[in-house]
Amino acid sequence: SQQGEEDPQALSIQEGENATMNCSYKTSINNLQWYRQNSGRGLVHLILIRSNEREKHSGRLRVTLDTSKKSSSLLITASRAADTASYFCATGYTGKLIFGQGTTLQVKP
Amino acid sequence: NAGVTQTPKFQVLKTGQSMTLQCAQDMNHEYMSWYRQDPGMGLRLIHYSVGAGITDQGEVPNGYNVSRSTTEDFPLRLLSAAPSQTSVYFCASSYSSSDTEAFFGQGTRLTVV
């Protein structure tokens, strides 16, 4: 399976701190995406980074991709209580979008 | 815009019963897929479709059937429900394949007793 694996599985931080989540995958990819899931809801797309890109920003989000190490990281800066959610990486390859197990982030006010 | 609509939101089935989970999207997306989400397992791909009339298996296809007769609809059929199929099911659609943003429905929580 080319499923991504997130690390850590759970993360608890104080509001205002930065949160970093990592994703590793096994095979070649066309792109890597990050999604957020609030409790009991569907997933919401955050950012997509293509295999020929190394870094991408969107508001308080920064994503890096290292294809030589088959890994990506998601950084959320100046976290807020509203950022409390589960975060998933997903790898796109040959028409399939395969998800990792996710990181549960808790941001304490 | 409605986006991706899944029905029902909740369902309880008895072992051996069959049912169809409905998924419809109004964004004219070619690519649609079904996932199941279990605690600690993330989302696992069941089946996907790259366009009307074309479907393919994902990571965990056993026990499920799909068809894609129109661009808008992608129903998931459980032929003979088993307790192992107790899960939350998500339908997703995207403009093209896995290279663009996927939009998710709100999920169907299925319990098989």
Coordinates of N, CA and C in Angstrom, one line a residue:
Chain A
S1 N 0.8 -1.2 0.0 CA 0.0 0.0 0.0 C 0.9 1.2 0.0
Q2 N 0.4 2.3 -0.7 CA 1.2 3.5 -0.7 C 0.6 4.5 0.3
Q3 N -0.1 4.0 1.3 CA -0.8 4.8 2.3 C 0.2 5.7 3.0
G4 N -0.1 6.9 3.2 CA 0.7 7.8 4.0 C 0.5 7.5 5.5
E5 N 1.6 7.7 6.2 CA 1.5 7.5 7.7 C 1.9 8.8 8.3
E6 N 1.0 9.2 9.2 CA 1.2 10.5 9.9 C 1.9 10.3 11.2
D7 N 2.6 11.3 11.6 CA 3.3 11.3 12.9 C 3.3 12.8 13.4
P8 N 3.0 13.0 14.7 CA 2.5 12.0 15.6 C 1.0 11.7 15.4
Q9 N 0.5 10.7 16.1 CA -0.9 10.3 16.0 C -1.7 11.3 16.7
A10 N -1.2 11.9 17.8 CA -1.9 12.9 18.5 C -1.0 14.0 19.0
L11 N -1.5 15.2 19.0 CA -0.7 16.4 19.4 C -1.6 17.3 20.1
S12 N -1.0 17.8 21.3 CA -1.8 18.8 22.1 C -0.9 20.0 22.4
I13 N -1.4 21.2 22.0 CA -0.6 22.4 22.2 C -1.4 23.5 22.7
Q14 N -0.8 24.6 23.1 CA -1.5 25.7 23.6 C -1.8 26.7 22.4
E15 N -2.8 27.4 22.6 CA -3.2 28.4 21.5 C -2.0 29.4 21.3
G16 N -1.7 29.7 20.1 CA -0.6 30.6 19.8 C 0.7 29.8 19.4
E17 N 0.8 28.6 19.8 CA 2.0 27.8 19.4 C 1.8 27.3 18.0
N18 N 2.9 26.8 17.5 CA 2.9 26.2 16.1 C 2.7 24.7 16.3
A19 N 2.0 24.1 15.3 CA 1.8 22.7 15.2 C 2.4 22.1 14.0
T20 N 3.2 21.0 14.1 CA 3.8 20.4 13.0 C 3.4 18.9 12.9
M21 N 3.0 18.5 11.8 CA 2.6 17.1 11.5 C 3.3 16.6 10.3
N22 N 3.7 15.4 10.4 CA 4.5 14.8 9.3 C 3.8 13.6 8.7
C23 N 4.1 13.4 7.4 CA 3.5 12.3 6.7 C 4.6 11.6 5.8
S24 N 4.6 10.3 5.9 CA 5.5 9.6 5.1 C 4.7 8.6 4.2
Y25 N 5.2 8.4 3.0 CA 4.6 7.5 2.1 C 5.5 6.5 1.4
K26 N 5.0 5.6 0.6 CA 5.9 4.5 0.2 C 6.3 4.5 -1.2
T27 N 5.4 5.0 -2.1 CA 5.7 4.9 -3.5 C 5.7 6.2 -4.2
S28 N 6.0 6.2 -5.5 CA 6.0 7.5 -6.3 C 4.6 8.1 -6.2
I29 N 4.5 9.4 -6.2 CA 3.3 10.1 -6.2 C 3.2 11.2 -7.3
N30 N 2.0 11.6 -7.6 CA 1.8 12.8 -8.5 C 1.7 14.1 -7.6
N31 N 1.0 13.9 -6.5 CA 0.8 15.0 -5.6 C 0.6 14.5 -4.2
L32 N 0.6 15.4 -3.3 CA 0.2 15.1 -1.9 C -0.7 16.2 -1.4
Q33 N -1.8 15.7 -0.7 CA -2.8 16.7 -0.3 C -2.9 16.6 1.2
W34 N -3.4 17.7 1.8 CA -3.7 17.7 3.3 C -5.2 18.0 3.4
Y35 N -5.8 17.3 4.3 CA -7.2 17.6 4.6 C -7.4 17.7 6.1
R36 N -8.5 18.4 6.5 CA -8.9 18.5 7.9 C -10.3 17.9 8.1
Q37 N -10.5 17.3 9.2 CA -11.8 16.8 9.6 C -12.1 17.2 11.0
N38 N -13.2 18.0 11.1 CA -13.7 18.3 12.4 C -14.6 17.1 12.9
S39 N -14.7 17.0 14.2 CA -15.4 15.8 14.7 C -16.8 15.6 14.2
G40 N -17.0 14.4 13.6 CA -18.3 14.1 13.1 C -18.7 14.7 11.8
R41 N -17.7 15.3 11.1 CA -17.9 15.9 9.8 C -17.1 15.3 8.7
G42 N -17.4 15.7 7.5 CA -16.6 15.3 6.3 C -15.3 16.0 6.3
L43 N -14.4 15.5 5.4 CA -13.1 16.1 5.2 C -13.1 17.4 4.4
V44 N -12.3 18.3 4.7 CA -12.2 19.6 4.0 C -10.7 19.7 3.5
H45 N -10.6 20.0 2.2 CA -9.3 20.1 1.6 C -8.6 21.4 2.1
L46 N -7.3 21.2 2.4 CA -6.5 22.4 2.9 C -5.5 22.8 1.8
I47 N -4.7 21.9 1.3 CA -3.7 22.3 0.4 C -3.2 21.1 -0.5
L48 N -2.8 21.4 -1.7 CA -2.2 20.3 -2.6 C -0.8 20.8 -3.0
I49 N 0.1 19.9 -2.9 CA 1.5 20.2 -3.4 C 1.8 19.1 -4.4
R50 N 2.4 19.5 -5.5 CA 2.7 18.6 -6.6 C 4.1 18.0 -6.4
S51 N 4.4 16.9 -7.1 CA 5.6 16.2 -6.8 C 6.8 17.1 -7.2
N52 N 6.7 18.1 -8.1 CA 7.8 18.9 -8.5 C 7.9 20.2 -7.7
E53 N 7.1 20.3 -6.6 CA 7.1 21.5 -5.8 C 7.8 21.0 -4.4
R54 N 8.4 22.0 -3.8 CA 9.1 21.7 -2.5 C 8.4 22.3 -1.3
E55 N 7.7 23.4 -1.5 CA 7.1 24.1 -0.4 C 5.9 24.9 -1.0
K56 N 4.9 25.0 -0.1 CA 3.7 25.7 -0.5 C 3.1 26.4 0.7
H57 N 2.5 27.6 0.6 CA 1.9 28.3 1.7 C 0.5 28.6 1.4
S58 N -0.3 28.6 2.4 CA -1.7 29.1 2.3 C -2.1 29.6 3.7
G59 N -2.2 30.9 3.8 CA -2.5 31.6 5.1 C -1.5 31.1 6.2
R60 N -2.0 30.5 7.2 CA -1.2 30.1 8.3 C -0.6 28.7 8.1
L61 N -0.9 28.1 6.9 CA -0.4 26.8 6.6 C 0.8 26.8 5.8
R62 N 1.8 25.9 6.1 CA 3.0 25.8 5.3 C 3.2 24.3 5.1
V63 N 3.3 23.8 3.9 CA 3.5 22.4 3.5 C 4.8 22.3 2.8
T64 N 5.6 21.3 3.2 CA 6.8 21.0 2.5 C 6.7 19.5 2.0
L65 N 7.4 19.3 0.9 CA 7.5 17.9 0.3 C 8.9 17.6 0.0
D66 N 9.4 16.4 0.4 CA 10.7 15.9 0.1 C 10.5 14.6 -0.6
T67 N 10.5 14.6 -1.9 CA 10.3 13.3 -2.6 C 11.4 12.3 -2.4
S68 N 12.6 12.8 -2.1 CA 13.7 11.9 -1.9 C 13.6 11.1 -0.7
K69 N 12.9 11.7 0.3 CA 12.7 11.0 1.6 C 11.3 10.5 1.7
K70 N 10.5 10.7 0.6 CA 9.1 10.3 0.6 C 8.4 10.8 1.9
S71 N 8.4 12.1 2.1 CA 7.8 12.7 3.3 C 7.3 14.1 3.1
S72 N 6.4 14.5 3.9 CA 5.8 15.8 3.8 C 5.5 16.3 5.2
S73 N 5.5 17.6 5.4 CA 5.1 18.1 6.7 C 4.1 19.3 6.5
L74 N 3.2 19.4 7.5 CA 2.2 20.4 7.6 C 2.5 21.2 8.8
L75 N 2.8 22.5 8.6 CA 3.0 23.4 9.8 C 1.8 24.4 9.9
I76 N 1.2 24.4 11.0 CA 0.2 25.4 11.3 C 0.7 26.4 12.3
T77 N 0.9 27.7 11.9 CA 1.5 28.7 12.7 C 0.4 29.4 13.5
A78 N 0.8 29.9 14.7 CA -0.1 30.7 15.6 C -1.5 30.0 15.7
S79 N -1.4 28.8 16.2 CA -2.7 27.9 16.3 C -3.8 28.6 17.1
R80 N -5.0 28.2 16.7 CA -6.2 28.7 17.4 C -7.0 27.5 17.9
A81 N -7.9 27.8 18.9 CA -8.7 26.7 19.4 C -9.5 26.1 18.2
A82 N -9.9 26.9 17.2 CA -10.7 26.4 16.1 C -9.9 25.5 15.2
D83 N -8.6 25.4 15.4 CA -7.8 24.4 14.6 C -7.9 23.0 15.1
T84 N -8.5 22.8 16.3 CA -8.7 21.5 16.8 C -9.5 20.6 15.9
A85 N -8.8 19.5 15.4 CA -9.4 18.7 14.4 C -8.4 17.5 14.1
S86 N -8.8 16.6 13.2 CA -7.9 15.6 12.7 C -7.4 16.0 11.4
Y87 N -6.1 15.8 11.1 CA -5.5 16.2 9.9 C -5.0 15.0 9.2
F88 N -5.3 14.9 7.9 CA -4.9 13.7 7.1 C -4.1 14.1 5.9
C89 N -3.0 13.4 5.6 CA -2.4 13.5 4.3 C -3.0 12.5 3.4
A90 N -2.9 12.8 2.1 CA -3.4 11.9 1.1 C -2.5 11.9 -0.2
T91 N -2.2 10.8 -0.7 CA -1.3 10.8 -1.8 C -2.1 10.4 -3.1
G92 N -1.8 11.1 -4.2 CA -2.5 10.9 -5.4 C -1.6 10.1 -6.4
Y93 N -2.1 9.0 -6.9 CA -1.3 8.2 -7.8 C -2.2 7.3 -8.6
T94 N -2.0 7.3 -9.9 CA -2.7 6.4 -10.9 C -4.2 6.5 -10.6
G95 N -4.7 7.7 -10.4 CA -6.2 7.9 -10.3 C -6.7 7.7 -8.9
K96 N -5.9 7.2 -7.9 CA -6.4 6.9 -6.6 C -5.9 8.0 -5.6
L97 N -6.7 8.3 -4.7 CA -6.3 9.2 -3.6 C -6.4 8.4 -2.3
I98 N -5.2 8.1 -1.8 CA -5.0 7.2 -0.6 C -4.7 8.0 0.6
F99 N -5.4 7.8 1.7 CA -5.2 8.6 2.9 C -4.4 7.8 4.0
G100 N -3.7 8.6 4.8 CA -3.1 8.1 6.0 C -4.0 8.0 7.1
Q101 N -3.5 7.7 8.3 CA -4.3 7.4 9.5 C -4.7 8.7 10.2
G102 N -4.0 9.8 10.0 CA -4.3 11.0 10.5 C -3.6 11.4 11.8
T103 N -3.5 12.7 12.1 CA -3.0 13.3 13.3 C -4.2 14.0 14.0
T104 N -4.4 13.7 15.3 CA -5.4 14.4 16.0 C -4.8 15.6 16.7
L105 N -5.2 16.8 16.4 CA -4.6 18.0 17.0 C -5.6 18.6 18.0
Q106 N -5.2 18.9 19.2 CA -6.0 19.6 20.2 C -5.2 20.9 20.5
V107 N -5.9 22.0 20.3 CA -5.4 23.3 20.7 C -6.1 23.8 21.9
K108 N -5.4 24.0 23.0 CA -6.0 24.4 24.2 C -6.1 25.9 24.3
P109 N -7.2 26.5 24.7 CA -7.3 27.9 24.8 C -6.5 28.5 25.9
Chain B
N1 N -24.7 26.1 -3.4 CA -24.4 24.8 -4.1 C -24.5 23.7 -3.1
A2 N -25.1 22.6 -3.5 CA -25.3 21.4 -2.6 C -23.9 20.7 -2.4
G3 N -23.1 20.6 -3.4 CA -21.8 19.9 -3.3 C -22.0 18.4 -3.5
V4 N -21.6 17.7 -2.5 CA -21.7 16.2 -2.4 C -22.7 15.9 -1.3
T5 N -23.8 15.2 -1.7 CA -24.9 14.8 -0.8 C -24.9 13.3 -0.6
Q6 N -24.9 12.9 0.6 CA -25.0 11.5 0.9 C -26.3 11.2 1.7
T7 N -27.0 10.2 1.4 CA -28.1 9.7 2.1 C -28.1 8.2 2.3
P8 N -28.6 7.7 3.4 CA -29.0 8.4 4.6 C -27.8 8.8 5.4
K9 N -28.0 9.6 6.5 CA -27.0 10.0 7.4 C -26.7 8.9 8.4
F10 N -27.7 8.2 8.8 CA -27.6 7.1 9.8 C -28.4 5.9 9.3
Q11 N -27.9 4.7 9.5 CA -28.6 3.5 9.1 C -28.2 2.3 10.0
V12 N -29.1 1.5 10.5 CA -28.9 0.3 11.2 C -29.4 -0.9 10.4
L13 N -28.6 -1.8 10.1 CA -28.9 -3.0 9.4 C -28.8 -4.3 10.2
K14 N -29.5 -5.3 9.8 CA -29.3 -6.6 10.4 C -28.3 -7.4 9.5
T15 N -27.5 -8.2 10.1 CA -26.6 -9.1 9.3 C -27.4 -9.8 8.2
G16 N -26.8 -9.7 7.0 CA -27.4 -10.3 5.9 C -28.3 -9.5 5.0
Q17 N -28.7 -8.3 5.6 CA -29.5 -7.4 4.8 C -28.7 -6.7 3.7
S18 N -29.4 -6.2 2.7 CA -28.7 -5.4 1.7 C -29.2 -4.0 1.7
M19 N -28.4 -3.1 1.3 CA -28.8 -1.7 1.2 C -27.9 -0.9 0.2
T20 N -28.4 0.2 -0.2 CA -27.6 1.1 -1.1 C -27.4 2.5 -0.4
L21 N -26.2 2.9 -0.3 CA -25.8 4.2 0.1 C -25.8 5.1 -1.1
Q22 N -26.5 6.2 -1.0 CA -26.6 7.1 -2.1 C -25.6 8.2 -2.0
C23 N -25.0 8.6 -3.2 CA -24.1 9.8 -3.3 C -24.4 10.5 -4.6
A24 N -24.6 11.8 -4.4 CA -24.9 12.6 -5.6 C -24.0 13.9 -5.5
Q25 N -23.5 14.4 -6.6 CA -22.8 15.6 -6.7 C -23.3 16.5 -7.8
D26 N -23.3 17.8 -7.6 CA -23.8 18.7 -8.6 C -22.8 19.6 -9.2
M27 N -21.5 19.2 -9.1 CA -20.4 20.0 -9.6 C -19.8 19.5 -11.0
N28 N -20.5 18.6 -11.6 CA -20.1 18.0 -12.9 C -18.7 17.4 -12.8
H29 N -18.4 16.8 -11.6 CA -17.1 16.2 -11.5 C -17.1 14.8 -12.1
E30 N -16.0 14.5 -12.8 CA -15.8 13.2 -13.4 C -15.4 12.1 -12.4
Y31 N -14.6 12.5 -11.4 CA -14.0 11.5 -10.5 C -14.8 11.4 -9.2
M32 N -15.3 10.2 -8.8 CA -16.0 10.0 -7.6 C -15.5 8.8 -6.9
S33 N -15.6 8.7 -5.6 CA -15.0 7.6 -4.8 C -15.7 7.4 -3.5
W34 N -15.6 6.2 -3.0 CA -16.2 5.9 -1.7 C -15.0 5.4 -0.7
Y35 N -15.2 5.9 0.5 CA -14.2 5.5 1.5 C -15.0 5.1 2.8
R36 N -14.3 4.3 3.6 CA -14.8 3.9 4.9 C -13.8 4.4 5.9
Q37 N -14.3 4.9 7.0 CA -13.5 5.4 8.1 C -13.8 4.6 9.4
D38 N -12.8 4.0 9.9 CA -12.8 3.2 11.1 C -11.9 3.8 12.1
P39 N -12.1 3.7 13.4 CA -11.2 4.3 14.4 C -9.8 3.8 14.3
G40 N -8.9 4.7 14.2 CA -7.5 4.4 14.1 C -7.0 3.9 12.8
M41 N -7.9 3.9 11.8 CA -7.6 3.3 10.5 C -7.5 4.4 9.4
G42 N -7.9 5.6 9.7 CA -8.0 6.6 8.7 C -9.1 6.3 7.7
L43 N -8.9 6.8 6.5 CA -9.9 6.5 5.4 C -9.3 5.5 4.5
R44 N -10.1 4.5 4.2 CA -9.7 3.5 3.2 C -10.6 3.5 2.0
L45 N -10.0 3.5 0.8 CA -10.7 3.6 -0.4 C -11.4 2.2 -0.8
I46 N -12.7 2.3 -1.0 CA -13.4 1.1 -1.4 C -13.5 0.9 -2.9
H47 N -14.1 1.9 -3.6 CA -14.2 1.8 -5.0 C -14.1 3.3 -5.5
Y48 N -13.8 3.4 -6.8 CA -13.8 4.7 -7.4 C -14.2 4.7 -8.8
S49 N -14.5 5.9 -9.4 CA -14.9 5.9 -10.8 C -14.3 7.2 -11.4
V50 N -13.8 7.0 -12.6 CA -13.2 8.1 -13.3 C -14.1 8.7 -14.3
G51 N -15.3 8.2 -14.4 CA -16.3 8.8 -15.3 C -17.5 7.8 -15.4
A52 N -18.6 8.3 -16.0 CA -19.8 7.5 -16.1 C -19.4 6.2 -16.9
G53 N -19.8 5.1 -16.3 CA -19.6 3.8 -17.0 C -18.3 3.1 -16.6
I54 N -17.5 3.8 -15.8 CA -16.1 3.3 -15.5 C -15.9 3.3 -14.0
T55 N -15.7 2.1 -13.4 CA -15.4 1.9 -12.0 C -14.2 1.0 -11.8
D56 N -13.6 1.1 -10.6 CA -12.5 0.3 -10.3 C -12.4 0.1 -8.8
Q57 N -11.7 -0.9 -8.4 CA -11.6 -1.3 -7.0 C -10.5 -0.5 -6.3
G58 N -10.8 -0.2 -5.0 CA -9.8 0.5 -4.2 C -9.1 -0.5 -3.3
E59 N -8.8 -0.1 -2.1 CA -8.1 -0.9 -1.1 C -8.9 -2.0 -0.5
V60 N -10.2 -1.8 -0.2 CA -11.0 -2.7 0.5 C -12.3 -2.9 -0.2
P61 N -12.4 -3.5 -1.4 CA -13.6 -3.6 -2.2 C -14.6 -4.7 -1.8
N62 N -14.1 -5.7 -1.1 CA -14.9 -6.9 -0.9 C -16.1 -6.6 -0.1
G63 N -17.3 -7.1 -0.6 CA -18.5 -6.9 0.1 C -19.3 -5.7 -0.4
Y64 N -18.7 -5.0 -1.4 CA -19.4 -3.8 -1.9 C -19.4 -3.8 -3.4
N65 N -20.5 -3.3 -4.0 CA -20.6 -3.1 -5.4 C -20.9 -1.6 -5.7
V66 N -20.4 -1.2 -6.9 CA -20.8 0.2 -7.3 C -21.1 0.1 -8.8
S67 N -21.8 1.2 -9.2 CA -22.0 1.4 -10.7 C -22.1 2.9 -10.9
R68 N -21.8 3.4 -12.1 CA -21.8 4.8 -12.4 C -22.6 5.0 -13.7
S69 N -23.9 5.1 -13.6 CA -24.6 5.3 -14.9 C -24.8 6.7 -15.3
T70 N -24.6 7.7 -14.3 CA -24.6 9.1 -14.7 C -23.4 9.8 -14.0
T71 N -23.1 11.0 -14.5 CA -22.0 11.7 -13.9 C -22.3 12.1 -12.5
E72 N -23.6 12.4 -12.2 CA -23.9 12.9 -10.9 C -24.0 11.9 -9.7
D73 N -24.3 10.6 -10.1 CA -24.6 9.7 -9.0 C -23.6 8.5 -8.9
F74 N -23.3 8.1 -7.7 CA -22.3 7.0 -7.5 C -22.8 6.2 -6.3
P75 N -23.8 5.3 -6.4 CA -24.3 4.6 -5.3 C -23.4 3.4 -4.9
L76 N -23.3 3.1 -3.6 CA -22.5 2.0 -3.0 C -23.5 1.0 -2.5
R77 N -23.4 -0.2 -3.0 CA -24.3 -1.3 -2.5 C -23.6 -2.3 -1.6
L78 N -24.3 -2.6 -0.5 CA -23.8 -3.6 0.4 C -24.7 -4.8 0.1
L79 N -24.1 -5.9 -0.4 CA -24.9 -7.0 -0.9 C -25.5 -7.9 0.2
S80 N -24.7 -8.1 1.3 CA -25.1 -8.9 2.4 C -24.3 -8.4 3.6
A81 N -24.9 -7.5 4.4 CA -24.2 -6.7 5.4 C -23.7 -7.7 6.5
A82 N -22.5 -7.3 6.9 CA -21.8 -8.0 8.0 C -21.4 -7.0 9.1
P83 N -21.2 -7.5 10.3 CA -20.8 -6.6 11.4 C -19.5 -5.8 11.1
S84 N -18.6 -6.5 10.3 CA -17.3 -5.9 10.0 C -17.5 -4.7 9.1
Q85 N -18.7 -4.5 8.5 CA -19.0 -3.3 7.7 C -19.5 -2.1 8.5
T86 N -19.6 -2.3 9.8 CA -20.0 -1.2 10.6 C -18.9 -0.1 10.5
S87 N -19.3 1.1 10.1 CA -18.3 2.1 9.8 C -19.0 3.4 9.4
V88 N -18.2 4.4 9.2 CA -18.7 5.7 8.6 C -18.2 5.7 7.2
Y89 N -19.1 5.9 6.3 CA -18.8 5.9 4.9 C -18.9 7.3 4.3
F90 N -17.8 7.6 3.5 CA -17.7 9.0 2.9 C -17.7 8.8 1.4
C91 N -18.4 9.7 0.7 CA -18.3 9.8 -0.7 C -17.6 11.1 -1.0
A92 N -16.8 11.0 -2.1 CA -16.0 12.2 -2.5 C -16.1 12.4 -4.0
S93 N -15.9 13.6 -4.4 CA -15.8 13.8 -5.9 C -14.7 14.9 -6.1
S94 N -14.2 14.8 -7.3 CA -13.2 15.8 -7.7 C -13.3 16.0 -9.2
Y95 N -12.7 17.1 -9.7 CA -12.8 17.5 -11.1 C -12.2 16.5 -12.0
S96 N -11.0 16.0 -11.6 CA -10.4 15.0 -12.4 C -9.4 14.2 -11.6
S97 N -9.6 12.9 -11.6 CA -8.7 11.9 -11.0 C -8.3 12.3 -9.6
S98 N -7.1 12.0 -9.3 CA -6.6 12.3 -7.9 C -5.7 13.5 -7.9
D99 N -5.7 14.3 -8.9 CA -4.8 15.4 -9.0 C -5.4 16.8 -8.7
T100 N -6.6 16.7 -8.2 CA -7.3 17.9 -7.9 C -8.0 17.8 -6.5
E101 N -8.4 18.9 -5.9 CA -9.1 18.9 -4.6 C -10.3 18.0 -4.7
A102 N -10.4 17.2 -3.6 CA -11.6 16.3 -3.5 C -12.6 17.0 -2.5
F103 N -13.9 16.9 -2.8 CA -15.0 17.4 -2.0 C -15.7 16.2 -1.4
F104 N -15.9 16.3 -0.1 CA -16.5 15.2 0.6 C -17.9 15.5 1.1
G105 N -18.7 14.4 1.1 CA -20.0 14.5 1.7 C -19.9 14.4 3.2
Q106 N -21.0 14.5 3.9 CA -21.0 14.6 5.4 C -20.9 13.2 6.0
G107 N -21.0 12.1 5.2 CA -20.9 10.8 5.7 C -22.2 10.1 6.1
T108 N -22.1 8.7 6.0 CA -23.2 7.9 6.5 C -22.7 7.0 7.5
R109 N -23.3 7.0 8.7 CA -22.9 6.2 9.8 C -23.7 4.9 9.8
L110 N -23.1 3.8 9.5 CA -23.8 2.5 9.3 C -23.4 1.6 10.4
T111 N -24.4 1.0 11.1 CA -24.2 0.0 12.1 C -24.9 -1.3 11.6
V112 N -24.1 -2.4 11.7 CA -24.7 -3.7 11.3 C -24.7 -4.6 12.6
V113 N -25.9 -5.0 12.9 CA -26.0 -5.8 14.1 C -26.3 -7.2 13.9

